[in-house]
Coordinates of N, CA and C in Angstrom, one line a residue:
X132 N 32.8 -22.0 10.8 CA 33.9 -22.1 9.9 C 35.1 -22.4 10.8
X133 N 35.3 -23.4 10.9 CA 36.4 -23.9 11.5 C 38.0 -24.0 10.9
X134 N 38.1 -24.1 9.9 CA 38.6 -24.2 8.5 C 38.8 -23.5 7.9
X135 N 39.9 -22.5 7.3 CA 40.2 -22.0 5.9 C 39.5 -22.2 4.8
X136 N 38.7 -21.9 4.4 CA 38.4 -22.0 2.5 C 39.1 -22.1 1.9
X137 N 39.3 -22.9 0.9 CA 40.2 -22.5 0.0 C 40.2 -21.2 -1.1
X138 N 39.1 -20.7 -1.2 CA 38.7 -19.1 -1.9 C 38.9 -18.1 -0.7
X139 N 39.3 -18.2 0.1 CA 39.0 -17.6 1.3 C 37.9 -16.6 1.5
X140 N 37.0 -17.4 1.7 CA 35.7 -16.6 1.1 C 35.7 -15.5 0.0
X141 N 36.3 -15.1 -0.7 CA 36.6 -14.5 -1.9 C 35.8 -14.7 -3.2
X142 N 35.3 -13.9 -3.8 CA 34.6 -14.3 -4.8 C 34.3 -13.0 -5.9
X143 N 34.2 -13.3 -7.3 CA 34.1 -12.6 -8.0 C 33.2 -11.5 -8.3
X144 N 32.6 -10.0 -8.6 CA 31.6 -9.1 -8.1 C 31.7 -8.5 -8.9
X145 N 31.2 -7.8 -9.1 CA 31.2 -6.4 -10.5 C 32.5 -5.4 -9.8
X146 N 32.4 -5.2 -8.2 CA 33.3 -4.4 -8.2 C 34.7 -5.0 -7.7
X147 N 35.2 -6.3 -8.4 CA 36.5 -7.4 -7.9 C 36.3 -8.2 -6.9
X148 N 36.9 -8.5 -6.3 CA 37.3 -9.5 -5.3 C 36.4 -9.1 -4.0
X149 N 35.4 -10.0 -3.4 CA 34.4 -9.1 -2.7 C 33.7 -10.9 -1.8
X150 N 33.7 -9.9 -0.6 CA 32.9 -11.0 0.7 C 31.9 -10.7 0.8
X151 N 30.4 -12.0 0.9 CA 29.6 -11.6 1.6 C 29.2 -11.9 3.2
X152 N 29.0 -11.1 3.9 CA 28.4 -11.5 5.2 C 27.0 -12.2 5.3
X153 N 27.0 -12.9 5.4 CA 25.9 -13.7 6.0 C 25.1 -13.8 7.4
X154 N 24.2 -13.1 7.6 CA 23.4 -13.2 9.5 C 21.9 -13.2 9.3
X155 N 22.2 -13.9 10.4 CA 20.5 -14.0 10.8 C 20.0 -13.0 11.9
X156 N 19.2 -12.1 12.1 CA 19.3 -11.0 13.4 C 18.4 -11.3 14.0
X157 N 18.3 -10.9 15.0 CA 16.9 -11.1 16.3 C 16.2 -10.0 15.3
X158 N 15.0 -9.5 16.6 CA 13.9 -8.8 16.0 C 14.4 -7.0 15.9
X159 N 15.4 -7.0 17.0 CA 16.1 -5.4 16.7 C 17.4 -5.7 16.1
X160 N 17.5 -6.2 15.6 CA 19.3 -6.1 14.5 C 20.0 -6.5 15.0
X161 N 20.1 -7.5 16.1 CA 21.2 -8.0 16.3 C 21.7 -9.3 16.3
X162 N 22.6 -9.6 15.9 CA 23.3 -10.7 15.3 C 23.2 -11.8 15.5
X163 N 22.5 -13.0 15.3 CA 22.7 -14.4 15.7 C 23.6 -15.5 15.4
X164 N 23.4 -15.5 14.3 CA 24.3 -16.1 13.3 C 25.4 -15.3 12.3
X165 N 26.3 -15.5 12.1 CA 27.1 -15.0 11.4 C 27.7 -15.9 10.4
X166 N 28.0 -15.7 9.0 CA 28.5 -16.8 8.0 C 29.3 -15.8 7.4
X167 N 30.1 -16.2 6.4 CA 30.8 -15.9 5.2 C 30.6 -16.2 4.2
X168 N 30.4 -15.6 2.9 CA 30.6 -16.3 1.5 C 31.2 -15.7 0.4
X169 N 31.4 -16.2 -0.3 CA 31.7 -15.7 -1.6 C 31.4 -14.2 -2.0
X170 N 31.6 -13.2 -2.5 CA 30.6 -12.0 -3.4 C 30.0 -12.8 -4.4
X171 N 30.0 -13.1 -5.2 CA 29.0 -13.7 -6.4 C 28.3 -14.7 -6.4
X172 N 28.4 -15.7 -4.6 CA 27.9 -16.4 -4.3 C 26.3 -16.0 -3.6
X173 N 25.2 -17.1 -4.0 CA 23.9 -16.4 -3.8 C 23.8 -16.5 -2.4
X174 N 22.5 -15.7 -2.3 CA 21.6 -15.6 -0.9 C 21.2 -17.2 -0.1
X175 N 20.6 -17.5 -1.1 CA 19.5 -18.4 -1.3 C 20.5 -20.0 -0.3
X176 N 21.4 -20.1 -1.3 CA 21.9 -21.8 -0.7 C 23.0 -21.6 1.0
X177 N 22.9 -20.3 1.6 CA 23.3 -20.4 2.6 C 22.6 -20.2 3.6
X178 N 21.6 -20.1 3.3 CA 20.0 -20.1 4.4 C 19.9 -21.5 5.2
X179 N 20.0 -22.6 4.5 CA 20.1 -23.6 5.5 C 21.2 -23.8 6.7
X180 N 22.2 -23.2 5.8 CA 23.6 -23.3 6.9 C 23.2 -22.6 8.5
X181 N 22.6 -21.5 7.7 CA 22.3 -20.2 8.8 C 21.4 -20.9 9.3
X182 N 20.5 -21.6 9.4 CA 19.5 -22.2 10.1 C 19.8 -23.3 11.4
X183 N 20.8 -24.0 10.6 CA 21.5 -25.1 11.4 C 22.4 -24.6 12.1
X184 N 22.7 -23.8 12.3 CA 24.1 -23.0 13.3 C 23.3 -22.1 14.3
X185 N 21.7 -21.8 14.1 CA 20.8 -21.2 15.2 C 20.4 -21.5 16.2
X186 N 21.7 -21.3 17.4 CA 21.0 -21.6 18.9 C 20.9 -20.6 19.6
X187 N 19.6 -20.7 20.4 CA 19.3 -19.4 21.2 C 19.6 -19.6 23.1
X188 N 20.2 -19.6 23.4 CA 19.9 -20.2 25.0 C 18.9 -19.7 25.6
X189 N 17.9 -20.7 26.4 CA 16.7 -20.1 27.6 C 17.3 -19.4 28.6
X190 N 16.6 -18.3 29.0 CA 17.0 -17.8 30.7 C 16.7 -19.4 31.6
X191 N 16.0 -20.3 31.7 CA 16.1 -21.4 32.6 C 17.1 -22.4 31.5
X192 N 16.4 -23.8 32.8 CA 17.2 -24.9 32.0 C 16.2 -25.0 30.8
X193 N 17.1 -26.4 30.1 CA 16.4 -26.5 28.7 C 17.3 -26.5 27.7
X194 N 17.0 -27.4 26.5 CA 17.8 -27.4 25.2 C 17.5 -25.7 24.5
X195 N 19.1 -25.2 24.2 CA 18.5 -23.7 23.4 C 17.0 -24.1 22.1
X196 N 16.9 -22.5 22.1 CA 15.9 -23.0 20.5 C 16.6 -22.8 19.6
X197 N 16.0 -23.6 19.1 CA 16.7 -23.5 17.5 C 15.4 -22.8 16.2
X198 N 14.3 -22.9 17.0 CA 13.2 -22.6 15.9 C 12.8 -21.3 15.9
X199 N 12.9 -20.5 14.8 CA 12.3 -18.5 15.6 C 10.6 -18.7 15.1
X200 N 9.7 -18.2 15.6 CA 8.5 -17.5 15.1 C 8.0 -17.7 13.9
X201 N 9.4 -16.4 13.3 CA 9.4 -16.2 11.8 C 10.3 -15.8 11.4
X202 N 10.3 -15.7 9.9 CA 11.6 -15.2 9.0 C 11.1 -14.7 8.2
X203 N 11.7 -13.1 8.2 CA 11.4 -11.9 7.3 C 12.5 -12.0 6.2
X204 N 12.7 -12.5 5.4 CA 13.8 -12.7 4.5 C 13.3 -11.2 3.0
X205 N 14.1 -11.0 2.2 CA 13.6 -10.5 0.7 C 13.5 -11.6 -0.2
X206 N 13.3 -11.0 -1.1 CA 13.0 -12.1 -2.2 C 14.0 -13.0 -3.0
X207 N 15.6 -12.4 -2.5 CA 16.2 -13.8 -2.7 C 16.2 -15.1 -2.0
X208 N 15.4 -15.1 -1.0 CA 15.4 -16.4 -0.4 C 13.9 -16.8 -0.9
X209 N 13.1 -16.2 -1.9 CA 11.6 -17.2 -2.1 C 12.0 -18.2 -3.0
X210 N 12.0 -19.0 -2.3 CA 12.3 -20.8 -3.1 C 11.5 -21.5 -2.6
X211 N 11.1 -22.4 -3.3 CA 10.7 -24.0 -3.0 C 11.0 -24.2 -1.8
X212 N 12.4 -24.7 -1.8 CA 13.1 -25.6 -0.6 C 13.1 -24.6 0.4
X213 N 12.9 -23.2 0.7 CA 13.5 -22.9 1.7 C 12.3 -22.4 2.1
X214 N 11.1 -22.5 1.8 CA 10.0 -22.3 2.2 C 9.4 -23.8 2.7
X215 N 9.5 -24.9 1.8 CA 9.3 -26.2 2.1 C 10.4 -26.1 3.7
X216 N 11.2 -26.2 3.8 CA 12.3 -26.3 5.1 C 11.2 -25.5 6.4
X217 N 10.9 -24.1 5.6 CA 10.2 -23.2 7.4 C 8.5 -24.1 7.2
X218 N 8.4 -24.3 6.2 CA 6.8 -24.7 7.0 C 7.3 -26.1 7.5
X219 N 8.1 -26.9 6.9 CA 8.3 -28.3 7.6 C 8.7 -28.0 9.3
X220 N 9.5 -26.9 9.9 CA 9.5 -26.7 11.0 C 8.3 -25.7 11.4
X221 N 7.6 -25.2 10.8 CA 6.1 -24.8 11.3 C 6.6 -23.2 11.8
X222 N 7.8 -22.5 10.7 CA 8.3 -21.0 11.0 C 7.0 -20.3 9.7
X223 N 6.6 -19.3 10.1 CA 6.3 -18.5 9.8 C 7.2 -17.5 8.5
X224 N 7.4 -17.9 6.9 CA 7.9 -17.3 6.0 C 7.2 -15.9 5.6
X225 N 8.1 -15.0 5.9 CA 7.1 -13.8 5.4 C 8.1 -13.3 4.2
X226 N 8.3 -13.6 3.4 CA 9.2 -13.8 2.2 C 8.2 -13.1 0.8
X227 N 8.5 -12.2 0.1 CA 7.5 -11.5 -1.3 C 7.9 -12.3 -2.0
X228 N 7.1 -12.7 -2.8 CA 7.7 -13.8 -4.2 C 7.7 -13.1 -5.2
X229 N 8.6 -13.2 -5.7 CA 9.3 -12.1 -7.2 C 8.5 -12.4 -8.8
X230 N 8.5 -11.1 -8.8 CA 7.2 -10.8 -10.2 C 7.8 -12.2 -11.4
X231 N 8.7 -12.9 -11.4 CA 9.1 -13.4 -12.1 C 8.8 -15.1 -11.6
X232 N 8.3 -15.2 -10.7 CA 7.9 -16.2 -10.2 C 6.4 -16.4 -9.9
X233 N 5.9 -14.9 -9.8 CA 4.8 -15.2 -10.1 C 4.2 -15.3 -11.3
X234 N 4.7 -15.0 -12.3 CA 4.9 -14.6 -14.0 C 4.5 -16.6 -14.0
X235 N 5.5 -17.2 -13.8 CA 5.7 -18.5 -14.3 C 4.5 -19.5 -13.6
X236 N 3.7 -18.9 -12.5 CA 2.6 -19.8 -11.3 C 1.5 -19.2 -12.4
X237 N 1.5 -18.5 -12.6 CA 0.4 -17.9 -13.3 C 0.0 -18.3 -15.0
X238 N 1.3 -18.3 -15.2 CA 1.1 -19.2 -16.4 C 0.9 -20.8 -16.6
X239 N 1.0 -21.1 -15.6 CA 0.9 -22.2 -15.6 C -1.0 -22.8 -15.2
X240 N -1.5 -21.8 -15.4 CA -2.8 -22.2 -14.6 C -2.8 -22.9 -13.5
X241 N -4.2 -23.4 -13.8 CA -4.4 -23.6 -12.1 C -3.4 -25.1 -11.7
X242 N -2.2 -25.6 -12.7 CA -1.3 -26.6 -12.1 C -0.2 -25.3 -11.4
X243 N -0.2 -24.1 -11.5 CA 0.6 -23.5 -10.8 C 0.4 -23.6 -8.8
X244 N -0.2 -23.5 -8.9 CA -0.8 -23.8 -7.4 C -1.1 -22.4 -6.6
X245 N -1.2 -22.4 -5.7 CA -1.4 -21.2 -4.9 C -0.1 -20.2 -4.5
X246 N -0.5 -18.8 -4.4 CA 0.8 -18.0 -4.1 C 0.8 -18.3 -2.9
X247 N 2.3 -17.9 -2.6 CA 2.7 -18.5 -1.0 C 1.4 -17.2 -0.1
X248 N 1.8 -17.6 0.7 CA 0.5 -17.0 1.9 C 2.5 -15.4 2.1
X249 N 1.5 -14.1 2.0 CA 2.6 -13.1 2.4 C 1.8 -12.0 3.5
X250 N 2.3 -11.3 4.3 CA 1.8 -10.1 5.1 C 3.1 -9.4 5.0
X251 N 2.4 -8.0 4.1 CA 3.3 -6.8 4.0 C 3.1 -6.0 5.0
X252 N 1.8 -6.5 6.1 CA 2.5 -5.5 7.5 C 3.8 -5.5 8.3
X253 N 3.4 -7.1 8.2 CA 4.7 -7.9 8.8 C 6.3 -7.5 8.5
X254 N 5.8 -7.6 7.0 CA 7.4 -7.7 5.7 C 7.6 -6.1 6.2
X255 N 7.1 -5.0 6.7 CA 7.4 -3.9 7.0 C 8.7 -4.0 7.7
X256 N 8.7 -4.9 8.7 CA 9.8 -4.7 10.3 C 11.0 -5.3 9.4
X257 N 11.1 -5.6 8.2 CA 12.4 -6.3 7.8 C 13.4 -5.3 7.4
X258 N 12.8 -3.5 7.8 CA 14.0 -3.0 7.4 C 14.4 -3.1 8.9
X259 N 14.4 -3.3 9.6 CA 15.6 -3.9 10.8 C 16.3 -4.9 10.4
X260 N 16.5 -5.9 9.7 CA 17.4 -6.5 9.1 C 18.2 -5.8 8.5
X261 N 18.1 -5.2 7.9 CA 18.5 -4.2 6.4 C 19.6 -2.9 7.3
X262 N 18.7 -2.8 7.9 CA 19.4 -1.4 9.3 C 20.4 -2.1 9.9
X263 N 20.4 -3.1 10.3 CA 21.8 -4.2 11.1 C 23.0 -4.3 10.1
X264 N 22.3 -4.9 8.6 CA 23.3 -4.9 7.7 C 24.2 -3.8 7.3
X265 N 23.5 -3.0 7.3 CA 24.2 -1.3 7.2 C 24.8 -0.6 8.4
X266 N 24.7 -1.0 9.7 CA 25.8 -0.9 10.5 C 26.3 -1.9 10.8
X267 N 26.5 -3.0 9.7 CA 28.1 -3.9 10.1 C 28.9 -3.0 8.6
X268 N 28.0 -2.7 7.8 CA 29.2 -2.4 7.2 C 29.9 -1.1 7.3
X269 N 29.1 0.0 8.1 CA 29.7 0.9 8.1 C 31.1 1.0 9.0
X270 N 31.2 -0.2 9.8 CA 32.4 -0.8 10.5 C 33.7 -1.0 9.3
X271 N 34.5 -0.1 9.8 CA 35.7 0.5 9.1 C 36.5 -1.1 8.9
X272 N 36.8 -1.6 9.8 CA 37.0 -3.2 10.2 C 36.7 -4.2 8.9
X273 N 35.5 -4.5 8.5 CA 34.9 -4.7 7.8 C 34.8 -4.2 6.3
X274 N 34.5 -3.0 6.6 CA 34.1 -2.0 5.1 C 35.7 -2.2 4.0
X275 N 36.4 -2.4 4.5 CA 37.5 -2.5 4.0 C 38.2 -3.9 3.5
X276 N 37.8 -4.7 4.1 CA 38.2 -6.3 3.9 C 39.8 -6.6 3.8
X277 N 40.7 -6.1 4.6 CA 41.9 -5.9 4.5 C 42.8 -7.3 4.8
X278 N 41.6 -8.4 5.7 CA 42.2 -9.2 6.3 C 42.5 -10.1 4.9
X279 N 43.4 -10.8 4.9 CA 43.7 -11.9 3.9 C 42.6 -13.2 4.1
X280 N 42.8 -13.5 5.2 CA 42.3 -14.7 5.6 C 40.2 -15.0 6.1
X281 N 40.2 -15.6 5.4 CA 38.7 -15.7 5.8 C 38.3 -15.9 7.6
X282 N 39.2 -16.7 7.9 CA 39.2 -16.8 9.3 C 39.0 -15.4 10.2
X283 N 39.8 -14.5 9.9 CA 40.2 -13.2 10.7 C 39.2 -12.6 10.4
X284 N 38.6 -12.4 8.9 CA 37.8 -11.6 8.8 C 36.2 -12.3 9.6
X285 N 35.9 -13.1 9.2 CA 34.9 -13.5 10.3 C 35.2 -13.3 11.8
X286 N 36.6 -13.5 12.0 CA 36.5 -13.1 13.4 C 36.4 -11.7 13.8
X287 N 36.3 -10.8 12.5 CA 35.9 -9.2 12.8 C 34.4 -9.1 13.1
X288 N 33.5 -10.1 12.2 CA 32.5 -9.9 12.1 C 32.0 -10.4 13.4
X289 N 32.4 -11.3 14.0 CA 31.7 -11.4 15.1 C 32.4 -10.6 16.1
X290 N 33.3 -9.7 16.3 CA 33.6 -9.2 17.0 C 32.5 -7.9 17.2
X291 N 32.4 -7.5 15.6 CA 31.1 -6.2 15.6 C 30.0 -6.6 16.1
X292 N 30.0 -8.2 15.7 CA 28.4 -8.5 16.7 C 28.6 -8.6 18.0
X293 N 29.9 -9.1 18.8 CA 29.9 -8.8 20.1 C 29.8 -7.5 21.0
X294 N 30.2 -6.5 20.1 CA 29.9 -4.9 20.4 C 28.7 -4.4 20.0
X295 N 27.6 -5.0 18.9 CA 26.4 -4.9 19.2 C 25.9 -5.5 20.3
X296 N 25.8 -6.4 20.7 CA 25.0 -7.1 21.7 C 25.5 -6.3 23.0
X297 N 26.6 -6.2 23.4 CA 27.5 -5.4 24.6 C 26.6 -4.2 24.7
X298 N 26.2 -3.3 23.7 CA 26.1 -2.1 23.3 C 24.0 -2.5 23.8
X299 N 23.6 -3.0 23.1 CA 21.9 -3.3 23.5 C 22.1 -3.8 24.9
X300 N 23.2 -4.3 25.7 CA 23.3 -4.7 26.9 C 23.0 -4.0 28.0
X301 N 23.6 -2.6 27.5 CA 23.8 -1.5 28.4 C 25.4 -1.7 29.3
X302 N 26.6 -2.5 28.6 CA 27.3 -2.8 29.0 C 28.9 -1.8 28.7
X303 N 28.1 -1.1 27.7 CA 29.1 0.2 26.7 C 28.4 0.7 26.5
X304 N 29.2 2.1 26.0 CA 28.4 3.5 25.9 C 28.7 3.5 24.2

């Protein structure tokens, strides 16, 4: 985000005027990507953004990666396209597909097609995602949304992520 929003990322919520954070985390919770959106804005159509902003640098030379393993997402990201998108790059979706989508494959007989391929051993480690999310928000910085500007507030968010990573560094106590 280079740019102001014109919503400033701001958006409507049950509980008013409300940001969502957007990240992609490594395998222990820490932060890769960071976005902004709306509060009433969904899960689902900022997954590609988050994809395309994913660079990882090698310890040698070499173009960073851009491609992970896998993606442990919940069940707002089981879509078509965003499952079409990881297997077209050959990522590993470990994504549950929602009783209401299976409701509609099922009814459709056998033109429904096959359920996505899932491993709930896997889908286990996603509460490390979930555990990252909950200490960015417990960040007073954050928890509060005090900043006006979308700008600032993202730049809080990466600031938490730079004191995660500092912090897994062994670089702070």
């Amino acid at each position: 985000m280079l740019a102001e929003p014109a919503d400033h990322a701001l958006g409507r919520s049950r509980g008013g005027l409300s940001t969502k954070i957007h990240q992609l985390v490594d395998g222990h919770g820490r932060p890769l990507v960071v976005l902004l959106g709306p509060g009433q804005g969904g899960d689902s159509p900022v997954f590609p953004h988050l994809m395309a902003h994913l660079s990882i640098a090698r310890p040698g030379p070499g173009r960073p990666r851009t491609r992970p393993e896998r993606v442990r997402a919940d069940k707002a990201y089981s879509s078509r396209a965003i499952r079409r998108h990881l297997r077209e790059r050959r990522i590993i979706a470990v994504i549950p597909e929602p009783s209401d989508q299976q409701g509609h494959r099922k009814r459709r007989g056998s033109r429904g097609g096959r359920p996505p391929a899932f491993d709930p051993v896997d889908y286990r480690n996603r509460n490390v995602v979930e555990r990252g999310f909950c200490h960015v928000k417990q960040w007073r910085g954050l928890a509060t949304r005090y900043d006006k500007l979308a700008l600032t507030f993202r730049g809080g968010a990466v600031l938490k992520a730079i004191l995660t990573w500092l912090r897994a560094l062994g670089d702070t106590p």
